């Protein structure tokens, strides 16, 4: 098992809620768990993976360098 703690955090789309979200990220209190990372050229594979319902963490598609 793992020593990490997991918590759900849902922000409404208001300036105040988004500011609170940014504050938590900057303080290191909130960090996304990245399960898989794909290059932009492999975006179709990323979508297929998500559609399998096996993703247990965020799936990231890198669009930059």
Phi, psi and omega in degrees: 000189193227150180269356181287147175258141179242141177214145175276142176221119180241126179252138172282161183275058174244157180301321182293315181294319179293324176296320178295322178296313178300318179300316180293321178295312181296330179278357180078014181272346184222124182216128180289146176266116181265120181271315180217151180231134181234149171285158180303324179297339181255021182301324179297321178294323178297316180295318178299319179297315179299320182293344178283349183064023177263352181291122179253355179215183182292143174253123186250134172248115180283121180256352181262199182308000000 
